[in-house]
Amino acid sequence: MPTPTQELEYVRLATRRLLDSVASLTDADVRGPSLLPGWSRGHVLTHLARHADAQRRMLAGAIAGRQVQQYPGGASGREREIEEGAYRRASELLADLRSATASLEHDWQAMPEHAWHLMTTTLRTHQALRDGVRARWREVEVRHVDLAAGYRPADWPEEFVAVFLLRAICSLPTRARDAPDGYRWRLHDETSGAAWRITRDSLAHGHGPADAEISAAGGQLLAWLLGRGAHGIQVKNATDPETALRLPEYFPFA
């Protein structure tokens, strides 16, 4: 499995944008609310640093031939680390984030090419080290928006939207829990012109009969599917717009 050179560069650029955004945050700023219920900006910054550490931990374990926990203590340990670190001064939070991201980039650069196929165990799944790069890319871009510090879904690079919008849409039928039986959504990406038809049981490309059409720029469609709000979403041809807009609730991410 070759080195994911392009994705490593995407993560590097996303991290630089993130660090530039937060460089001037004050102590009052980091105590302010993020877009995530119950989390301040300090929580988000701490999470990003600990997520980088988790990637390094799994990388080192896989190379050594050991399965290690993504977070010590599992999900509860993750929550504890974030809560304990969230209330530090801005200078401490930012130094921690810079150090953690630099260390992760260093370890990725030092990876032997043959190691990218080695398997790791996250809180939710098993994946190759290569997949961890894409997971970090998603984490940095989405949490950057969650900081509510001026970075918006409209600022996401087109490469990021192209990869993760398609992944989010293709995963919908396997995530269905409470979607109305027989209800048909048509999603329309105004940026690329692509369209998809989705039911609880199926996914198809293109136009066709639907109970509601959801239309927006690709970045906003992705943000909506990730539960980051329906601002900018247009609902067309729907007798019940409220049901149409609940699609992320019917197909939630674990």
mmCIF file of C-alpha atoms in Angstrom:
data_model
loop_
_atom_site.group_PDB
_atom_site.id
_atom_site.type_symbol
_atom_site.label_atom_id
_atom_site.label_comp_id
_atom_site.label_asym_id
_atom_site.label_seq_id
_atom_site.Cartn_x
_atom_site.Cartn_y
_atom_site.Cartn_z
ATOM 1 C CA MET A 1 0.000 0.000 0.000
ATOM 2 C CA PRO A 2 1.775 3.187 -1.146
ATOM 3 C CA THR A 3 2.294 6.280 0.970
ATOM 4 C CA PRO A 4 -0.869 8.485 0.892
ATOM 5 C CA THR A 5 1.199 11.442 -0.273
ATOM 6 C CA GLN A 6 -1.654 13.641 -1.504
ATOM 7 C CA GLU A 7 -3.787 13.115 1.586
ATOM 8 C CA LEU A 8 -0.842 13.849 3.867
ATOM 9 C CA GLU A 9 -0.474 17.166 2.054
ATOM 10 C CA TYR A 10 -4.184 17.900 2.475
ATOM 11 C CA VAL A 11 -3.862 17.286 6.224
ATOM 12 C CA ARG A 12 -0.790 19.494 6.398
ATOM 13 C CA LEU A 13 -2.564 22.371 4.663
ATOM 14 C CA ALA A 14 -5.730 21.927 6.752
ATOM 15 C CA THR A 15 -3.645 21.985 9.920
ATOM 16 C CA ARG A 16 -1.893 25.181 8.853
ATOM 17 C CA ARG A 17 -5.242 26.858 8.234
ATOM 18 C CA LEU A 18 -6.457 25.712 11.631
ATOM 19 C CA LEU A 19 -3.370 26.951 13.465
ATOM 20 C CA ASP A 20 -3.572 30.306 11.669
ATOM 21 C CA SER A 21 -7.233 30.669 12.721
ATOM 22 C CA VAL A 22 -6.615 30.006 16.394
ATOM 23 C CA ALA A 23 -3.279 31.793 16.794
ATOM 24 C CA SER A 24 -4.840 34.971 18.187
ATOM 25 C CA LEU A 25 -7.472 33.389 20.466
ATOM 26 C CA THR A 26 -7.519 34.847 23.972
ATOM 27 C CA ASP A 27 -8.326 33.213 27.295
ATOM 28 C CA ALA A 28 -11.873 34.571 26.996
ATOM 29 C CA ASP A 29 -12.169 33.228 23.448
ATOM 30 C CA VAL A 30 -11.210 29.657 24.347
ATOM 31 C CA ARG A 31 -13.791 29.646 27.130
ATOM 32 C CA GLY A 32 -16.490 30.748 24.699
ATOM 33 C CA PRO A 33 -18.949 28.265 23.198
ATOM 34 C CA SER A 34 -18.158 26.158 20.176
ATOM 35 C CA LEU A 35 -20.859 24.884 17.823
ATOM 36 C CA LEU A 36 -20.964 21.601 19.750
ATOM 37 C CA PRO A 37 -23.435 21.399 22.647
ATOM 38 C CA GLY A 38 -21.624 21.455 25.973
ATOM 39 C CA TRP A 39 -18.200 22.064 24.449
ATOM 40 C CA SER A 40 -16.233 25.300 24.639
ATOM 41 C CA ARG A 41 -13.536 26.129 22.116
ATOM 42 C CA GLY A 42 -11.125 24.788 24.725
ATOM 43 C CA HIS A 43 -12.822 21.401 24.496
ATOM 44 C CA VAL A 44 -12.470 21.368 20.703
ATOM 45 C CA LEU A 45 -8.810 22.391 20.807
ATOM 46 C CA THR A 46 -8.041 19.764 23.433
ATOM 47 C CA HIS A 47 -9.837 17.112 21.423
ATOM 48 C CA LEU A 48 -7.819 17.954 18.311
ATOM 49 C CA ALA A 49 -4.564 17.621 20.234
ATOM 50 C CA ARG A 50 -5.561 14.321 21.868
ATOM 51 C CA HIS A 51 -6.806 12.966 18.525
ATOM 52 C CA ALA A 52 -3.342 13.635 17.078
ATOM 53 C CA ASP A 53 -1.788 11.811 20.032
ATOM 54 C CA ALA A 54 -4.196 8.906 19.451
ATOM 55 C CA GLN A 55 -3.083 8.613 15.828
ATOM 56 C CA ARG A 56 0.540 8.499 16.954
ATOM 57 C CA ARG A 57 -0.275 5.883 19.598
ATOM 58 C CA MET A 58 -1.967 3.581 17.088
ATOM 59 C CA LEU A 59 0.828 4.125 14.570
ATOM 60 C CA ALA A 60 3.536 3.157 17.055
ATOM 61 C CA GLY A 61 1.551 0.152 18.249
ATOM 62 C CA ALA A 62 0.905 -1.147 14.733
ATOM 63 C CA ILE A 63 4.577 -0.884 13.762
ATOM 64 C CA ALA A 64 5.538 -2.721 16.958
ATOM 65 C CA GLY A 65 2.981 -5.431 16.198
ATOM 66 C CA ARG A 66 0.701 -4.514 19.112
ATOM 67 C CA GLN A 67 -2.974 -3.579 19.167
ATOM 68 C CA VAL A 68 -3.332 -0.510 21.392
ATOM 69 C CA GLN A 69 -6.317 1.526 22.472
ATOM 70 C CA GLN A 70 -6.948 4.668 20.467
ATOM 71 C CA TYR A 71 -7.577 6.448 23.774
ATOM 72 C CA PRO A 72 -6.401 5.106 27.157
ATOM 73 C CA GLY A 73 -9.552 4.013 28.958
ATOM 74 C CA GLY A 74 -11.607 3.896 25.758
ATOM 75 C CA ALA A 75 -14.490 6.309 25.180
ATOM 76 C CA SER A 76 -14.688 7.349 28.832
ATOM 77 C CA GLY A 77 -10.944 7.974 28.867
ATOM 78 C CA ARG A 78 -11.275 10.166 25.790
ATOM 79 C CA GLU A 79 -13.995 12.226 27.439
ATOM 80 C CA ARG A 80 -11.963 12.553 30.633
ATOM 81 C CA GLU A 81 -8.851 13.773 28.809
ATOM 82 C CA ILE A 82 -10.847 16.384 26.920
ATOM 83 C CA GLU A 83 -12.647 17.629 30.018
ATOM 84 C CA GLU A 84 -9.430 17.836 32.046
ATOM 85 C CA GLY A 85 -7.623 19.789 29.332
ATOM 86 C CA ALA A 86 -10.392 22.120 28.184
ATOM 87 C CA TYR A 87 -9.991 24.821 30.852
ATOM 88 C CA ARG A 88 -6.342 25.710 30.325
ATOM 89 C CA ARG A 89 -5.160 29.136 29.256
ATOM 90 C CA ALA A 90 -5.178 29.900 25.551
ATOM 91 C CA SER A 91 -1.384 29.838 25.367
ATOM 92 C CA GLU A 92 -1.305 26.330 26.861
ATOM 93 C CA LEU A 93 -4.047 25.022 24.610
ATOM 94 C CA LEU A 94 -2.397 26.371 21.478
ATOM 95 C CA ALA A 95 1.087 25.158 22.439
ATOM 96 C CA ASP A 96 -0.366 21.691 23.081
ATOM 97 C CA LEU A 97 -2.114 21.652 19.709
ATOM 98 C CA ARG A 98 0.979 22.849 17.838
ATOM 99 C CA SER A 99 3.180 20.260 19.541
ATOM 100 C CA ALA A 100 0.742 17.378 18.999
ATOM 101 C CA THR A 101 0.180 18.141 15.319
ATOM 102 C CA ALA A 102 3.899 18.637 14.628
ATOM 103 C CA SER A 103 4.703 15.304 16.303
ATOM 104 C CA LEU A 104 2.064 13.514 14.251
ATOM 105 C CA GLU A 105 3.373 14.995 11.005
ATOM 106 C CA HIS A 106 6.905 13.937 11.979
ATOM 107 C CA ASP A 107 5.817 10.355 12.686
ATOM 108 C CA TRP A 108 3.920 10.139 9.415
ATOM 109 C CA GLN A 109 6.950 11.364 7.492
ATOM 110 C CA ALA A 110 9.100 8.717 9.179
ATOM 111 C CA MET A 111 6.694 5.882 8.290
ATOM 112 C CA PRO A 112 8.187 3.123 6.134
ATOM 113 C CA GLU A 113 6.064 2.672 3.037
ATOM 114 C CA HIS A 114 5.257 -0.956 3.773
ATOM 115 C CA ALA A 115 3.641 -0.010 7.115
ATOM 116 C CA TRP A 116 0.667 1.903 5.706
ATOM 117 C CA HIS A 117 -1.336 -1.330 5.374
ATOM 118 C CA LEU A 118 -0.948 -2.278 9.052
ATOM 119 C CA MET A 119 -4.242 -2.483 10.913
ATOM 120 C CA THR A 120 -5.342 -0.489 13.948
ATOM 121 C CA THR A 121 -8.423 -0.541 16.172
ATOM 122 C CA THR A 122 -10.261 2.728 16.788
ATOM 123 C CA LEU A 123 -13.180 3.314 19.131
ATOM 124 C CA ARG A 124 -15.567 2.308 16.340
ATOM 125 C CA THR A 125 -13.834 0.168 13.757
ATOM 126 C CA HIS A 126 -10.709 -1.515 12.426
ATOM 127 C CA GLN A 127 -8.757 0.394 9.810
ATOM 128 C CA ALA A 128 -5.356 0.578 8.148
ATOM 129 C CA LEU A 129 -2.867 3.252 9.157
ATOM 130 C CA ARG A 130 -3.431 4.812 5.742
ATOM 131 C CA ASP A 131 -7.105 5.325 6.626
ATOM 132 C CA GLY A 132 -6.024 7.218 9.737
ATOM 133 C CA VAL A 133 -4.672 9.987 7.520
ATOM 134 C CA ARG A 134 -8.081 10.498 5.947
ATOM 135 C CA ALA A 135 -9.715 10.349 9.390
ATOM 136 C CA ARG A 136 -7.392 13.094 10.602
ATOM 137 C CA TRP A 137 -8.153 15.207 7.535
ATOM 138 C CA ARG A 138 -11.872 14.978 8.271
ATOM 139 C CA GLU A 139 -11.320 15.713 11.953
ATOM 140 C CA VAL A 140 -9.264 18.852 11.351
ATOM 141 C CA GLU A 141 -11.616 20.328 8.758
ATOM 142 C CA VAL A 142 -14.860 19.590 10.627
ATOM 143 C CA ARG A 143 -13.582 20.634 14.074
ATOM 144 C CA HIS A 144 -12.181 23.825 12.546
ATOM 145 C CA VAL A 145 -15.776 24.751 11.687
ATOM 146 C CA ASP A 146 -16.941 23.584 15.132
ATOM 147 C CA LEU A 147 -14.664 26.159 16.766
ATOM 148 C CA ALA A 148 -16.993 28.953 15.583
ATOM 149 C CA ALA A 149 -13.937 31.104 15.001
ATOM 150 C CA GLY A 150 -14.746 32.339 11.490
ATOM 151 C CA TYR A 151 -14.100 29.184 9.437
ATOM 152 C CA ARG A 152 -17.268 27.930 7.705
ATOM 153 C CA PRO A 153 -18.319 24.978 5.541
ATOM 154 C CA ALA A 154 -18.082 27.355 2.569
ATOM 155 C CA ASP A 155 -14.343 27.569 3.321
ATOM 156 C CA TRP A 156 -13.767 23.832 3.008
ATOM 157 C CA PRO A 157 -11.508 23.034 0.033
ATOM 158 C CA GLU A 158 -13.262 21.482 -2.933
ATOM 159 C CA GLU A 159 -11.047 18.379 -2.599
ATOM 160 C CA PHE A 160 -12.331 17.827 0.928
ATOM 161 C CA VAL A 161 -15.980 18.257 -0.058
ATOM 162 C CA ALA A 162 -15.594 15.990 -3.092
ATOM 163 C CA VAL A 163 -14.222 13.124 -0.992
ATOM 164 C CA PHE A 164 -16.346 13.380 2.119
ATOM 165 C CA LEU A 165 -19.686 14.372 0.610
ATOM 166 C CA LEU A 166 -19.625 11.267 -1.563
ATOM 167 C CA ARG A 167 -18.582 9.116 1.411
ATOM 168 C CA ALA A 168 -21.377 10.542 3.558
ATOM 169 C CA ILE A 169 -24.008 9.982 0.890
ATOM 170 C CA CYS A 170 -22.838 6.477 -0.009
ATOM 171 C CA SER A 171 -22.987 5.458 3.653
ATOM 172 C CA LEU A 172 -26.603 6.559 4.120
ATOM 173 C CA PRO A 173 -28.422 3.284 3.362
ATOM 174 C CA THR A 174 -26.188 1.336 5.772
ATOM 175 C CA ARG A 175 -26.854 3.908 8.516
ATOM 176 C CA ALA A 176 -30.643 3.965 8.285
ATOM 177 C CA ARG A 177 -32.390 3.608 11.631
ATOM 178 C CA ASP A 178 -35.669 5.496 11.708
ATOM 179 C CA ALA A 179 -36.162 6.759 8.170
ATOM 180 C CA PRO A 180 -39.802 6.735 7.009
ATOM 181 C CA ASP A 181 -40.503 3.615 4.981
ATOM 182 C CA GLY A 182 -40.724 4.489 1.292
ATOM 183 C CA TYR A 183 -39.765 8.151 1.711
ATOM 184 C CA ARG A 184 -37.533 9.378 -1.131
ATOM 185 C CA TRP A 185 -35.006 12.197 -0.908
ATOM 186 C CA ARG A 186 -33.167 13.702 -3.854
ATOM 187 C CA LEU A 187 -29.956 15.513 -2.917
ATOM 188 C CA HIS A 188 -28.618 18.059 -5.381
ATOM 189 C CA ASP A 189 -25.091 19.458 -5.135
ATOM 190 C CA GLU A 190 -25.315 22.900 -6.703
ATOM 191 C CA THR A 191 -21.530 23.123 -6.911
ATOM 192 C CA SER A 192 -20.890 20.028 -9.035
ATOM 193 C CA GLY A 193 -24.394 19.479 -10.414
ATOM 194 C CA ALA A 194 -24.423 15.898 -9.105
ATOM 195 C CA ALA A 195 -27.639 14.417 -7.735
ATOM 196 C CA TRP A 196 -28.525 11.324 -5.721
ATOM 197 C CA ARG A 197 -31.810 9.622 -4.788
ATOM 198 C CA ILE A 198 -31.943 8.080 -1.332
ATOM 199 C CA THR A 199 -34.426 5.902 0.540
ATOM 200 C CA ARG A 200 -34.049 3.860 3.701
ATOM 201 C CA ASP A 201 -32.952 0.912 1.558
ATOM 202 C CA SER A 202 -31.296 2.299 -1.551
ATOM 203 C CA LEU A 203 -29.032 4.860 -3.159
ATOM 204 C CA ALA A 204 -28.987 5.824 -6.835
ATOM 205 C CA HIS A 205 -27.329 8.549 -8.870
ATOM 206 C CA GLY A 206 -29.302 11.044 -10.883
ATOM 207 C CA HIS A 207 -32.731 12.543 -10.938
ATOM 208 C CA GLY A 208 -36.049 10.783 -10.542
ATOM 209 C CA PRO A 209 -39.239 10.696 -8.474
ATOM 210 C CA ALA A 210 -38.755 12.043 -4.951
ATOM 211 C CA ASP A 211 -40.829 13.296 -2.040
ATOM 212 C CA ALA A 212 -38.400 16.156 -1.448
ATOM 213 C CA GLU A 213 -35.376 17.682 -3.126
ATOM 214 C CA ILE A 214 -32.621 19.032 -0.907
ATOM 215 C CA SER A 215 -30.436 21.502 -2.765
ATOM 216 C CA ALA A 216 -27.337 23.407 -1.666
ATOM 217 C CA ALA A 217 -23.658 23.941 -2.370
ATOM 218 C CA GLY A 218 -21.611 20.809 -1.780
ATOM 219 C CA GLY A 219 -19.985 22.103 1.401
ATOM 220 C CA GLN A 220 -23.320 22.949 2.987
ATOM 221 C CA LEU A 221 -24.800 19.578 2.013
ATOM 222 C CA LEU A 222 -21.860 17.902 3.729
ATOM 223 C CA ALA A 223 -22.202 20.090 6.817
ATOM 224 C CA TRP A 224 -25.911 19.242 7.012
ATOM 225 C CA LEU A 225 -25.295 15.503 6.678
ATOM 226 C CA LEU A 226 -22.703 15.786 9.461
ATOM 227 C CA GLY A 227 -25.256 17.421 11.717
ATOM 228 C CA ARG A 228 -23.805 20.927 11.464
ATOM 229 C CA GLY A 229 -27.034 22.713 10.572
ATOM 230 C CA ALA A 230 -29.298 23.290 7.586
ATOM 231 C CA HIS A 231 -28.341 26.907 6.874
ATOM 232 C CA GLY A 232 -28.427 27.494 3.131
ATOM 233 C CA ILE A 233 -30.354 24.280 2.436
ATOM 234 C CA GLN A 234 -33.296 24.632 0.039
ATOM 235 C CA VAL A 235 -36.205 22.186 0.270
ATOM 236 C CA LYS A 236 -38.210 21.795 -2.938
ATOM 237 C CA ASN A 237 -41.302 19.807 -3.882
ATOM 238 C CA ALA A 238 -41.911 18.651 -0.316
ATOM 239 C CA THR A 239 -45.341 18.438 1.291
ATOM 240 C CA ASP A 240 -43.578 18.118 4.663
ATOM 241 C CA PRO A 241 -40.301 20.140 4.709
ATOM 242 C CA GLU A 242 -39.706 19.272 8.362
ATOM 243 C CA THR A 243 -39.545 15.559 7.569
ATOM 244 C CA ALA A 244 -37.251 16.255 4.620
ATOM 245 C CA LEU A 245 -34.787 18.202 6.758
ATOM 246 C CA ARG A 246 -34.574 15.452 9.369
ATOM 247 C CA LEU A 247 -32.540 13.195 7.081
ATOM 248 C CA PRO A 248 -29.357 13.477 9.229
ATOM 249 C CA GLU A 249 -31.401 12.314 12.228
ATOM 250 C CA TYR A 250 -32.796 9.325 10.329
ATOM 251 C CA PHE A 251 -29.323 8.344 9.118
ATOM 252 C CA PRO A 252 -27.101 9.401 12.051
ATOM 253 C CA PHE A 253 -23.387 8.871 12.259
ATOM 254 C CA ALA A 254 -22.402 6.570 15.122
#
